[in-house]
Coordinates of C-alpha atoms and ligand atoms in Angstrom, one line a residue:
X234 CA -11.8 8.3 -37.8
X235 CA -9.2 5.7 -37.7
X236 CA -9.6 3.3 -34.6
X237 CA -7.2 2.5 -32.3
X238 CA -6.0 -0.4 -30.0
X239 CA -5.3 0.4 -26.9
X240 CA -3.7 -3.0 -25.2
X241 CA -3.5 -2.8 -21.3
X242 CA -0.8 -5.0 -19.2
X243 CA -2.1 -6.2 -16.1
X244 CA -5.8 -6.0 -15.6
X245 CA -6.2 -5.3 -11.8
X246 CA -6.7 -1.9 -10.3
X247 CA -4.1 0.7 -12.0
X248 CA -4.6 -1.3 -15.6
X249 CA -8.6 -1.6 -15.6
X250 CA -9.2 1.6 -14.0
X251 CA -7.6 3.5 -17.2
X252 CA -9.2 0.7 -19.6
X253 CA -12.6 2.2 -17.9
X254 CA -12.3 5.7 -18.0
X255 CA -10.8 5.4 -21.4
X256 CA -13.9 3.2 -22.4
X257 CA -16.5 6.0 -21.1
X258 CA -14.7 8.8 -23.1
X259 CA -14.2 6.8 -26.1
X260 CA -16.5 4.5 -28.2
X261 CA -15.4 1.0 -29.6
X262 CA -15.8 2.5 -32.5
X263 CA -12.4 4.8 -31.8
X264 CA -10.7 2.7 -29.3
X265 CA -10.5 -0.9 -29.3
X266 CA -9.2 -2.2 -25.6
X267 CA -7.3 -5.1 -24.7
X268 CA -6.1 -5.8 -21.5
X269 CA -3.7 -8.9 -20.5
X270 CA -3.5 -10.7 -17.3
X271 CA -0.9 -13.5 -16.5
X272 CA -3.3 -14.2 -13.4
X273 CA -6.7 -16.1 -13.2
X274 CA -8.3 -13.0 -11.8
X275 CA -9.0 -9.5 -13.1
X276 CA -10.0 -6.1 -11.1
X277 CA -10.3 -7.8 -7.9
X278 CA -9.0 -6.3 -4.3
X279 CA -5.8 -7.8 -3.5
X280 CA -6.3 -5.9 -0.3
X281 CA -9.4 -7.8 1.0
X282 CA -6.9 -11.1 0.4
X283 CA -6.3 -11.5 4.5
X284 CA -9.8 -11.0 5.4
X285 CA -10.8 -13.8 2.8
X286 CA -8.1 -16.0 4.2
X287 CA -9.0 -15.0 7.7
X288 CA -12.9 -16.1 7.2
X289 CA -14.4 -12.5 7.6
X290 CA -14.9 -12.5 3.5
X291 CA -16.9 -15.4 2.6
X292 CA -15.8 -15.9 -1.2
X293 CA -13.3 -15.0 -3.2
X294 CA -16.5 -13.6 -5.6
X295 CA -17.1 -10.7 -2.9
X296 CA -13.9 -9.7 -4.2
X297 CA -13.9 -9.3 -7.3
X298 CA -14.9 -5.5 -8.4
X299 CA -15.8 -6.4 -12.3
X300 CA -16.2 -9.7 -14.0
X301 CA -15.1 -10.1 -17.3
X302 CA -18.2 -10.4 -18.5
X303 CA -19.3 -7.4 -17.1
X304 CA -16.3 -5.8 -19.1
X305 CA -17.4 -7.3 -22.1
X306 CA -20.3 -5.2 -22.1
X307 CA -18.5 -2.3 -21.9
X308 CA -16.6 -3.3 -25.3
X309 CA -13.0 -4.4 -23.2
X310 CA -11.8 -7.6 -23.9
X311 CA -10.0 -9.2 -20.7
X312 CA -7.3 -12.2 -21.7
X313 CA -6.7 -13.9 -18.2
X314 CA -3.5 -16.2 -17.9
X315 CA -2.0 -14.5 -20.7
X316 CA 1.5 -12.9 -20.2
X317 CA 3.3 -10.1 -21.8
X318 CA 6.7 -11.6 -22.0
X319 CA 8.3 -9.4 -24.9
X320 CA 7.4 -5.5 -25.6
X321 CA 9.1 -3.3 -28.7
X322 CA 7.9 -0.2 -28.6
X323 CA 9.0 1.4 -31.7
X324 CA 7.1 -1.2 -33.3
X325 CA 4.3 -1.2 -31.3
X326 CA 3.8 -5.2 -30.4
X327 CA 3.2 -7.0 -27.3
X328 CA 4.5 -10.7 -27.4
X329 CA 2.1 -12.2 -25.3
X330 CA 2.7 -15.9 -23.9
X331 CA -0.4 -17.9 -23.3
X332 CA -1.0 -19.9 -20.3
X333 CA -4.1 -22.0 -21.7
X334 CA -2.4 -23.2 -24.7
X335 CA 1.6 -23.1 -24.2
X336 CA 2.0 -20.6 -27.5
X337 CA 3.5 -17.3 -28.2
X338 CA 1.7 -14.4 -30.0
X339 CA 1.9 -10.5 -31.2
X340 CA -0.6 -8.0 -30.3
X341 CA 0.2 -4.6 -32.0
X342 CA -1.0 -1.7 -30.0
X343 CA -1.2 2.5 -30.3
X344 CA -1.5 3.1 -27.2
X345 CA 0.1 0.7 -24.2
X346 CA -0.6 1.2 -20.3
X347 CA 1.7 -0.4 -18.1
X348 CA 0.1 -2.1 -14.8
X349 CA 2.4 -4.9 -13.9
X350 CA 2.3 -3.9 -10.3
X351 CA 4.7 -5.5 -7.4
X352 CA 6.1 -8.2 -7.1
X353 CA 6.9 -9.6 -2.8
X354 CA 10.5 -9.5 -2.0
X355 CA 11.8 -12.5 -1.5
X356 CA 15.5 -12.6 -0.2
X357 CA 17.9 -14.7 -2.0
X358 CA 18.4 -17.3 1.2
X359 CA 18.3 -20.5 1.2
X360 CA 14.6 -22.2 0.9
X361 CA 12.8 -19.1 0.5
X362 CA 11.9 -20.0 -3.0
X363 CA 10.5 -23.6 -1.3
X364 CA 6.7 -24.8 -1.5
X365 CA 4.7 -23.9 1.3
X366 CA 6.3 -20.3 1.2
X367 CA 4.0 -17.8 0.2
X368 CA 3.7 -14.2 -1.0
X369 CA 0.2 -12.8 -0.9
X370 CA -0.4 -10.4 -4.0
X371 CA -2.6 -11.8 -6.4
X372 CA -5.9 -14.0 -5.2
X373 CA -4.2 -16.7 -7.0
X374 CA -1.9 -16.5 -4.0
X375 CA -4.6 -15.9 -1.7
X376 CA -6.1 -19.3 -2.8
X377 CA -3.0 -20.9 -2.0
X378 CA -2.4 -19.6 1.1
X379 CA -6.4 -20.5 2.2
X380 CA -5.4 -24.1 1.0
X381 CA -2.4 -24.4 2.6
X382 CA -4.1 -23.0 6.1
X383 CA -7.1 -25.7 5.5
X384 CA -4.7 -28.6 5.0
X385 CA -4.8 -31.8 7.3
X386 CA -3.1 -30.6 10.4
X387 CA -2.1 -27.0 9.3
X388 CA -1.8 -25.2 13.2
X389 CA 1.4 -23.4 13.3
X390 CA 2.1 -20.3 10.9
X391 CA 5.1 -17.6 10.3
X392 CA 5.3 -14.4 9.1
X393 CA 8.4 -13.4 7.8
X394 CA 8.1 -9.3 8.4
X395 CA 6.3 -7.6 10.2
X396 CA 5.1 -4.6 7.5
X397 CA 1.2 -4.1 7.4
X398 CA 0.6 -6.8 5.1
X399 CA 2.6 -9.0 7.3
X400 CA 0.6 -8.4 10.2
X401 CA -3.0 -8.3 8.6
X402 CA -2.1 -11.9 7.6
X403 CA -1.0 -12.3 11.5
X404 CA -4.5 -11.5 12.0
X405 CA -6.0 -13.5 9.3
X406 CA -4.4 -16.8 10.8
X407 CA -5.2 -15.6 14.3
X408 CA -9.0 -15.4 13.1
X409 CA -8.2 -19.1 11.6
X410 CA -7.1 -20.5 15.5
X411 CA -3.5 -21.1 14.1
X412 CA -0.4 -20.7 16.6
X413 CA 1.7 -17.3 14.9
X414 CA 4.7 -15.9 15.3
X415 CA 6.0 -13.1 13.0
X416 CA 9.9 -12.5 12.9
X417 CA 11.2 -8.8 12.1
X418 CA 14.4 -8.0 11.2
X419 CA 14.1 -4.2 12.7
X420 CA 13.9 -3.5 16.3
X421 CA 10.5 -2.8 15.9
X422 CA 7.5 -4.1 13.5
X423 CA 6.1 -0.9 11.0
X424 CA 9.2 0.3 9.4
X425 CA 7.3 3.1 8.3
X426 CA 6.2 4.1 11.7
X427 CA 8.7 6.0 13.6
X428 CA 10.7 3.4 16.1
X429 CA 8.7 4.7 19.5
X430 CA 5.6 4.1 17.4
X431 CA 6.6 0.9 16.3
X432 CA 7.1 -0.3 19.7
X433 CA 3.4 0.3 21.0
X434 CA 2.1 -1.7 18.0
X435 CA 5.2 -4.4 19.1
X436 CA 3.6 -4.5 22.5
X437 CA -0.3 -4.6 21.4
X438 CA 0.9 -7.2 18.8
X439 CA 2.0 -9.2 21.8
X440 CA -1.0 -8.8 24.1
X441 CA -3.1 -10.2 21.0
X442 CA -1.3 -13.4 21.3
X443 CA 1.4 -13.5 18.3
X444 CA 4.4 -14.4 19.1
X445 CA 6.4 -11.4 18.0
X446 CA 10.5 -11.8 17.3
X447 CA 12.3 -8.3 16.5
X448 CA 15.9 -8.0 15.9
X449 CA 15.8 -10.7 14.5
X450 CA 16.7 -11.7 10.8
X451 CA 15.4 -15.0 8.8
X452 CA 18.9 -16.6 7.6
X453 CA 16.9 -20.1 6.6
X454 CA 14.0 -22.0 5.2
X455 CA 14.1 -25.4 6.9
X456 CA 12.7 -28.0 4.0
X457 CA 11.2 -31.2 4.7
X458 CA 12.1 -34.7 2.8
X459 CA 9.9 -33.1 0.0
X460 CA 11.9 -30.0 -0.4
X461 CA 9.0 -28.0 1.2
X462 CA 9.3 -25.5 3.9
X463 CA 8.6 -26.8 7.6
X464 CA 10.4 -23.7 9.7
X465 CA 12.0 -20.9 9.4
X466 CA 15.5 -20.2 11.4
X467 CA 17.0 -17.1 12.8
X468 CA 20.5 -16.5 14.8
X469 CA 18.4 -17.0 18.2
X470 CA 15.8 -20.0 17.4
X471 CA 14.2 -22.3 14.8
X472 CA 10.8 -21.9 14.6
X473 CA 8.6 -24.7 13.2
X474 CA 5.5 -23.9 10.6
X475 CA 2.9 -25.4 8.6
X476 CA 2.4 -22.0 6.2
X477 CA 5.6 -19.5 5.9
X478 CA 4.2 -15.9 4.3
X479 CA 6.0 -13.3 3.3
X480 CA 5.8 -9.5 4.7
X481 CA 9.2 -8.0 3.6
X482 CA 7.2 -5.5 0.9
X483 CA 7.4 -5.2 -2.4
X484 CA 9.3 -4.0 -5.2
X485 CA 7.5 -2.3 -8.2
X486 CA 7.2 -5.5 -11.5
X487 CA 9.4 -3.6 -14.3
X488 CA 11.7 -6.0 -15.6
X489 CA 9.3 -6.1 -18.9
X490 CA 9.1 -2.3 -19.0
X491 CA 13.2 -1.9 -18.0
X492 CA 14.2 -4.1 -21.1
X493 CA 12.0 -2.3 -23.2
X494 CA 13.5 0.8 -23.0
X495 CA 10.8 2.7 -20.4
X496 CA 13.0 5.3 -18.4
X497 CA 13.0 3.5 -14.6
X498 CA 13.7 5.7 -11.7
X499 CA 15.4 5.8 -8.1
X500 CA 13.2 3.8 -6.5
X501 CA 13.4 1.4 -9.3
X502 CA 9.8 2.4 -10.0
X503 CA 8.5 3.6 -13.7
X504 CA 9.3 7.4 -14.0
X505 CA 5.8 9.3 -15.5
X506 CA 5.2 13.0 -16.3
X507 CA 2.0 14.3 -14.2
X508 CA -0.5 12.9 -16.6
X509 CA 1.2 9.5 -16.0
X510 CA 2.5 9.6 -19.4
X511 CA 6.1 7.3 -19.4
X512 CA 8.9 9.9 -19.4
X513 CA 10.3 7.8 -22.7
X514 CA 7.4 7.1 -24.9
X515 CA 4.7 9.4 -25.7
X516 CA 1.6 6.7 -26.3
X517 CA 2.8 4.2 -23.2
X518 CA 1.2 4.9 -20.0
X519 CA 1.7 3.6 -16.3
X520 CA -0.8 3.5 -13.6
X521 CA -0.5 2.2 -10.1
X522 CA 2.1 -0.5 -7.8
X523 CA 4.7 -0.4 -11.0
X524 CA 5.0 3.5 -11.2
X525 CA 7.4 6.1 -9.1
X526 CA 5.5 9.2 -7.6
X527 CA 6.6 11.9 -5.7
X528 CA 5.9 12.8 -2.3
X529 CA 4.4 15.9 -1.8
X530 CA 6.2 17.2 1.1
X531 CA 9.7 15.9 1.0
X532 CA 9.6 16.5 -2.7
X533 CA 11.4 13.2 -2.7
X534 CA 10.7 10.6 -5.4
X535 CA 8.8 7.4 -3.6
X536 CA 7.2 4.0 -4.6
X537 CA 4.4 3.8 -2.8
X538 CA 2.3 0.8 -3.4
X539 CA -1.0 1.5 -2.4
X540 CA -4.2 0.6 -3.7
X541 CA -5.6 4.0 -3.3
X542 CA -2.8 5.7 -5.8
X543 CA -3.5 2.8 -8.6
X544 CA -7.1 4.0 -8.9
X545 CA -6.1 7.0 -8.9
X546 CA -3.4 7.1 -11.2
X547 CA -5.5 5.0 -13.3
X548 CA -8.4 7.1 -13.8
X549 CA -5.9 9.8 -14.4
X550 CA -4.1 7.7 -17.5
X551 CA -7.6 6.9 -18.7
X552 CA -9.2 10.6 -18.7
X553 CA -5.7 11.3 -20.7
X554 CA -6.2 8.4 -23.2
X555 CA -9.8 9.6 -23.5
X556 CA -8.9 12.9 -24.5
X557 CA -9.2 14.3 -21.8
X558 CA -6.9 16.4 -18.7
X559 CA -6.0 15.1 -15.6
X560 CA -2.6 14.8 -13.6
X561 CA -1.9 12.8 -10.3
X562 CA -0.9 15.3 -7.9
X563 CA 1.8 13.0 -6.1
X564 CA 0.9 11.4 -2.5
X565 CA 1.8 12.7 1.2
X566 CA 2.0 8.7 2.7
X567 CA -1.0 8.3 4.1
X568 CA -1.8 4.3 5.2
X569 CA -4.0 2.7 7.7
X570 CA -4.0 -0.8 8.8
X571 CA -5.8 -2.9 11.4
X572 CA -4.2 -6.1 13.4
X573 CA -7.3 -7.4 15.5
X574 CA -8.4 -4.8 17.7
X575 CA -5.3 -2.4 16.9
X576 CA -5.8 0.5 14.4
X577 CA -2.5 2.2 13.3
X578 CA -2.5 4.7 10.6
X579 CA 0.3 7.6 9.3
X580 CA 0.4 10.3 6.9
X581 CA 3.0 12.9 5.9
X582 CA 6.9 12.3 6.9
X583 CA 8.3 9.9 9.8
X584 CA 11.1 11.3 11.6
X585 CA 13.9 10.0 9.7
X586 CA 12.4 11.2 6.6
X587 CA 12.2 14.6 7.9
X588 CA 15.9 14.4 8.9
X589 CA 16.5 12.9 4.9
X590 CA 14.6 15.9 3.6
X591 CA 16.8 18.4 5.6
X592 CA 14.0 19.1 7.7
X593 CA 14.3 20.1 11.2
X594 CA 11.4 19.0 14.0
X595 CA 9.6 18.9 17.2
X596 CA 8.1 15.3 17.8
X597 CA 5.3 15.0 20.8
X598 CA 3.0 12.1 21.7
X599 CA -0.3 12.7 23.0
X600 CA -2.6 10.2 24.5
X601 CA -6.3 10.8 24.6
X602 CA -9.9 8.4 23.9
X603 CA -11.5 8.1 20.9
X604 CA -15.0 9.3 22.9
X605 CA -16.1 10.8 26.0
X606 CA -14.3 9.5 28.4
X607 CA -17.5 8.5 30.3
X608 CA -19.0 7.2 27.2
X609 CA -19.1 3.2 27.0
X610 CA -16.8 1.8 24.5
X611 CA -14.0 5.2 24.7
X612 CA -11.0 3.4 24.0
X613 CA -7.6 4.6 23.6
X614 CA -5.4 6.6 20.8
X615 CA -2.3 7.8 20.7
X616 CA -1.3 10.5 18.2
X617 CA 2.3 11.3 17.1
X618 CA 2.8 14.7 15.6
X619 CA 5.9 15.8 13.8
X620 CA 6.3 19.6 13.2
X621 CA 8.2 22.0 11.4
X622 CA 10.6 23.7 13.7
X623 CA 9.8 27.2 13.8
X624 CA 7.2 27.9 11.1
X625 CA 4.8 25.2 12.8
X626 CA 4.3 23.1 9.8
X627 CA 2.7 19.9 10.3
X628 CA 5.1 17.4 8.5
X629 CA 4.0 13.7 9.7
X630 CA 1.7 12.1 12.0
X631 CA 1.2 8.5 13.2
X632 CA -1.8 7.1 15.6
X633 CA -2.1 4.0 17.0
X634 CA -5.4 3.1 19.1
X635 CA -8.3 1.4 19.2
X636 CA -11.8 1.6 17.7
X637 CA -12.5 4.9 16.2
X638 CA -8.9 5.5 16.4
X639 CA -7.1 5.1 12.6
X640 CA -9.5 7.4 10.7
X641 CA -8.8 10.3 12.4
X642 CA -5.3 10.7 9.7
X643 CA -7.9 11.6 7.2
X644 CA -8.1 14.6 9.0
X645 CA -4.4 15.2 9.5
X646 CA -3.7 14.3 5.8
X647 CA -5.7 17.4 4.4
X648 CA -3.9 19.0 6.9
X649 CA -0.6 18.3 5.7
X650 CA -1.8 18.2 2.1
X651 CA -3.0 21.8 2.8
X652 CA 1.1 22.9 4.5
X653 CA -1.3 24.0 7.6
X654 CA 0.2 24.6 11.3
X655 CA -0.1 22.8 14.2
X656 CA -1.5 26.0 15.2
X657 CA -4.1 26.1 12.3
X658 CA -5.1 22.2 13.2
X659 CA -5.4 23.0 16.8
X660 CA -8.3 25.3 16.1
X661 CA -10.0 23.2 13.7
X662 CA -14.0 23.2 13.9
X663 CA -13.6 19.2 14.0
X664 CA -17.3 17.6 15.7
X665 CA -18.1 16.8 19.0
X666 CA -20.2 14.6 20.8
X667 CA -19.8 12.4 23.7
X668 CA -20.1 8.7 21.5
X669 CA -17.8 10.4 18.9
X670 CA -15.0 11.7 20.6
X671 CA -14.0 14.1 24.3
X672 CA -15.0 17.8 24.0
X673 CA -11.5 18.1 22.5
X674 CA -10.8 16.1 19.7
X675 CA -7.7 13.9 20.1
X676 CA -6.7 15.5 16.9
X677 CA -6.8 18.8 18.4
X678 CA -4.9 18.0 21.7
X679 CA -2.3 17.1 19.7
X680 CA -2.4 19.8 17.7
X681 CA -2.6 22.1 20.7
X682 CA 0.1 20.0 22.7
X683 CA 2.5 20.0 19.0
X684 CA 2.3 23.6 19.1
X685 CA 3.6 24.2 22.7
X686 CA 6.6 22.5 21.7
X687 CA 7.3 24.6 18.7
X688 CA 6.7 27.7 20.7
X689 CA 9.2 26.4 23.6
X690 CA 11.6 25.8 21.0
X691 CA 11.4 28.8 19.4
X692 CA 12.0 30.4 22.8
X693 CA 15.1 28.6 23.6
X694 CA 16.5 29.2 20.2
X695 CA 16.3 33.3 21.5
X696 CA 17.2 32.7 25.1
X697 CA 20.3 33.5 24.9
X698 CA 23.2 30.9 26.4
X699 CA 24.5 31.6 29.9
Ligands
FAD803 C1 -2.4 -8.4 1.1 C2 -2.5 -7.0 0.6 C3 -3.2 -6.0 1.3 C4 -3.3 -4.7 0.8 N1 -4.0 -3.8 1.5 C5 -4.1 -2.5 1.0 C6 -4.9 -1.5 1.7 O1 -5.4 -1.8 2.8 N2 -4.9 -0.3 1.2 C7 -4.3 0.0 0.0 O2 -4.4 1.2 -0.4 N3 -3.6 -0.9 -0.7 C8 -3.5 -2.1 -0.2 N4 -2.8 -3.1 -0.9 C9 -2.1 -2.7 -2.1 C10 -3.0 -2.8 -3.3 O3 -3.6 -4.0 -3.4 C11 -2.2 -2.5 -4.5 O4 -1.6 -1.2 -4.4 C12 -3.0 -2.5 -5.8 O5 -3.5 -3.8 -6.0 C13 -2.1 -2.1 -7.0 O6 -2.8 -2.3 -8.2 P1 -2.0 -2.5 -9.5 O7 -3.1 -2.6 -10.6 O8 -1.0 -1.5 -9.7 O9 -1.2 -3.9 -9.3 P2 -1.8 -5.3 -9.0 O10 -3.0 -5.3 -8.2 O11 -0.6 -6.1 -8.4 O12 -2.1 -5.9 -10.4 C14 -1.1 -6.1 -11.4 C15 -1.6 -7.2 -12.3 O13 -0.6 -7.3 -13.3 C16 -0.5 -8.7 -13.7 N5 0.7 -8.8 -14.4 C17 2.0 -8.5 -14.0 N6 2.9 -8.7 -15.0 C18 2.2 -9.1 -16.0 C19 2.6 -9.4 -17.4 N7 3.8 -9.4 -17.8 N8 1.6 -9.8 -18.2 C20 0.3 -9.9 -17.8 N9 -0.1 -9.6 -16.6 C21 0.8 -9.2 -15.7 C22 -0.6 -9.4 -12.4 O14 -1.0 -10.8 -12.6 C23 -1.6 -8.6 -11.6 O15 -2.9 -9.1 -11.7 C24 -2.7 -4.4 -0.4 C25 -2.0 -5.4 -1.1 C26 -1.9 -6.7 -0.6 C27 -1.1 -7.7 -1.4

C-alpha cells in the first residue's frame, strides 16, 4: 500500500478533529499527517478565551484540548507559526511561510483539509486597524487582550458590538473591575435575537452595570501621540478606553482557498457536499468556521461559526479520509451565551428569517421560573416561540433568563430538529421536581400558550369577515 500525506491547514478544532479521526482509522503506515498553524497554539478552545481573560480560567494550559506532544504520539506532526500562504491544487503543494525562520517552503499533499476558520470583521474606518484594538479569535489574541487589561492603569474598556462574543468579553472585563461600555450599531444588542428579545438582554445588560449604547455606529478610533487607540467615537459621544475589542462577528478565512480555485459560496463561506468534501476538488476537505452549511429548516445556505459544527464537521471529514461514511446533516441555529448572571440561548428561525424563508408565523412570549416558584433560588425565564401558522410547526425559539434558564433550547432544538408542533412539545413528558423547574415546565407553557395562538389564528382565518 502506497502511503499518503495528508497535510491539514489550521490545526484548531475543525482541522485537528479530522487529523484525529483520520489518525484512528488509518495507520502512519498509510497516512502520513501534517497539519500547519500560523498561530502559537494548536487545538485549544477559542471559546474559553473571555473566561481566561476574565480570571474564571486560571491558565491559558486549561485550554488547551491536545499538546503537540500529545499529537506526536498519535503519529501527527503539528508545525505551529507556519503559514500556508500559496495552495495549487492540481499539483498538489502547499507553500508554507515559516514564522521561526523567515523562509518559504513546499509541502506536497494527497489529501488537503481546509480549517482556516474566521477571521473578526473589522470595518475599514479610520484607526480600527490601530494598536490597542483587539479581535479575540486565537489565544494569541487572548494573550494580548489579558496584557493589555493588566497594563499600568488599564480601567476603562470598549466593546465595539454587542454580538455574544462582544458581550462575554463585557463580562470578562466586568469580572476584571474595568469601567465598560459596549456600543451597537442595531437598536438592540443580539442581532440574532429577534428585536423584542434583544431589548430584555439590552435592559439586563444595563442593570449589570455596562454602559450599553444602541443605535449607535462607531465612525472613529481616536489614536494617541503613538498612533494607538485611546477612544472610540460615535455621531452622539466620544468615549475614552484603555482596551478597544471587537464584537462585529466574523467572516469565514478563504482568501487562500478562493485563489486557489475552491468553489466559495453565498455566504462567502467554502461550499462542501454532505461528507464535507469541497464541491471543486475531490481530495480537499473543509471542516468547521471556514465552511458554508445549510440550515435545516429554512433550507437556506448559512455560515455559522460555531465551535460545536467544527467538531463536528471535522469528525465527519476525518471518518471520510479514513475510509469511512459520515455526512454533516446541516445545523438548525442553536447558540447559548452567558453575560454575568443572564443566560440567553436560540435555536431554529428568528422572525425575520421566517419572513426570508416565506414562512408565515405566530410569535408569543411566555414568562415563567426556572423552579418551583416556592423553591429558593427559582429565578426567571422568558421563552419566545415562533410557529408555523396553521400546521403548528415549531420554527424558532429564543430564552432569556436566569440560572437554569439557557439549557432548556436543547430541548426545543430536538424539537425543531424533529419538525414537531407546538402541540407535540406541549405534551412532552419533560421532568419535574420542585428544585428543577414548576409542575409545568417553562418549555411546556410555552408550548401550550404557542399553540393557543395557532389555533386562534386558524379560527380567524375561517371566521368569515363582517
Ligand atoms: C471568544 C470566542 C468565544 C466563542 N464561544 C463559543 C461558544 O461558546 N460556543 C461555540 O460553539 N463556539 C464558540 N466560539 C466559536 C468557536 O471557537 C469556533 O467556531 C471554532 O474555534 C472554529 O474552529 P475552526 O477550527 O474552524 O477555526 P479556528 O478555531 O479559528 O482555527 C483556525 C486556525 O487556522 C489557523 N490558520 C488560519 N489560516 C491559516 C493559514 N493560512 N495557515 C496556517 N494556519 C492558518 C489559525 O491560526 C487558527 O488557529 C467562540 C469563538 C470565540 C472567538
Amino acid at each position: 500500500v502506497s502511503r499518503e500525506r495528508l497535510v491539514v491547514i489550521g490545526a484548531d478544532a475543525g482541522g485537528m478533529t479530522s487529523a484525529s479521526q483520520a489518525r484512528k482509522r488509518r495507520g502512519a503506515e498509510s497516512l502520513e499527517i501534517v497539519a500547519l498553524d500560523r498561530g502559537r497554539y494548536a487545538s485549544y478552545s477559542a471559546c474559553g478565551i473571555p473566561y481566561w481573560i476574565g480570571g474564571l480560567v486560571g491558565s491559558v494550559d486549561a485550554l488547551l484540548a491536545r499538546t503537540v506532544d500529545e499529537f506526536r504520539k498519535q503519529d501527527i506532526e503539528v508545525r505551529l507559526r507556519q503559514e500556508a500562504v500559496g495552495l495549487d491544487l492540481d499539483a498538489g503543494v502547499v507553500t508554507v511561510h515559516d514564522h521561526e525562520t523567515g523562509g518559504d517552503y513546499a509541502l506536497g499533499f494527497d489529501q488537503l483539509v481546509l480549517g482556516t476558520g474566521a477571521v473578526p470583521v473589522r470595518p475599514d474606518i479610520a484607526g480600527f486597524d490601530a494598536p490597542g484594538v483587539y479581535g479575540v479569535q486565537t489565544l494569541d489574541d487572548g494573550e494580548a487582550v489579558r496584557a493589555a487589561v493588566a497594563a499600568d492603569g488599564a480601567s476603562r474598556a470598549v466593546v465595539v458590538g454587542g454580538g455574544y462574543i462582544g458581550l462575554e468579553m463585557a463580562e470578562a472585563f466586568v469580572e476584571r473591575g474595568l469601567e465598560v461600555t459596549v456600543v451597537e450599531a442595531a437598536p438592540q444588542p443580539m442581532s440574532t435575537l429577534d428585536p423584542d428579545v434583544g431589548a430584555l438582554v439590552a435592559e439586563a445588560v444595563r442593570d449589570l452595570g455596562i454602559t450599553l449604547h444602541s443605535d449607535e455606529q462607531v465612525t472613529e478610533i481616536r489614536t494617541g501621540a503613538g498612533g494607538e487607540a485611546i477612544g472610540v467615537v460615535t455621531a452622539e459621544r466620544e468615549i475614552p478606553a484603555d482596551v478597544v475589542v471587537l464584537g462585529l462577528g466574523v467572516r469565514p478565512n478563504t482568501a487562500l482557498a478562493r485563489d486557489a480555485g475552491v468553489k466559495i459560496g453565498v455566504t462567502g463561506g467554502i461550499v462542501t457536499d454532505k461528507r464535507m468534501r469541497t464541491a471543486s476538488h475531490r481530495n480537499v476537505w473543509a471542516a468547521g468556521d471556514c465552511v458554508q452549511t445549510v440550515n435545516r429548516v429554512s433550507s437556506v445556505p448559512v455560515h455559522v461559526p460555531l465551535g460545536t459544527h467544527a467538531n463536528k464537521q471535522g469528525r465527519v471529514v476525518g471518518i471520510n479520509i479514513g475510509g469511512g461514511y459520515a455526512t454533516f446533516p446541516g445545523v438548525v441555529g442553536t447558540a447559548v451565551t452567558r453575560v454575568c448572571s443572564l443566560e440567553v440561548a436560540r435555536t431554529g428561525l428568528r422572525e425575520a428569517e421566517a419572513e426570508q424563508a416565506g414562512l408565515r408565523f405566530v410569535s408569543t412570549l411566555t414568562e415563567s421560573t426556572t423552579r418551583a416558584g416556592y423553591f429558593p433560588g427559582a429565578r426567571p425565564i422568558t421563552i419566545k416561540m415562533i410557529a408555523e401558522k396553521r400546521s403548528g410547526r415549531l420554527l424558532g425559539a429564543q430564552i432569556v433568563g436566569e440560572e437554569g434558564a439557557a439549557k432548556r433550547i436543547d430541548v426545543l432544538a430536538t424539537a425543531i430538529w424533529n419538525e414537531m408542533t407546538v402541540e407535540e412539545v406541549s405534551g412532552l413528558d419533560l421532568s419535574y421536581a420542585p428544585p428543577f423547574a414548576p409542575v409545568w415546565d417553562p418549555v411546556l407553557i410555552a408550548a401550550r400558550r404557542s399553540w393557543d395562538a395557532v389555533e386562534l389564528d386558524v379560527r380567524a382565518d375561517y371566521t368569515p369577515q363582517p
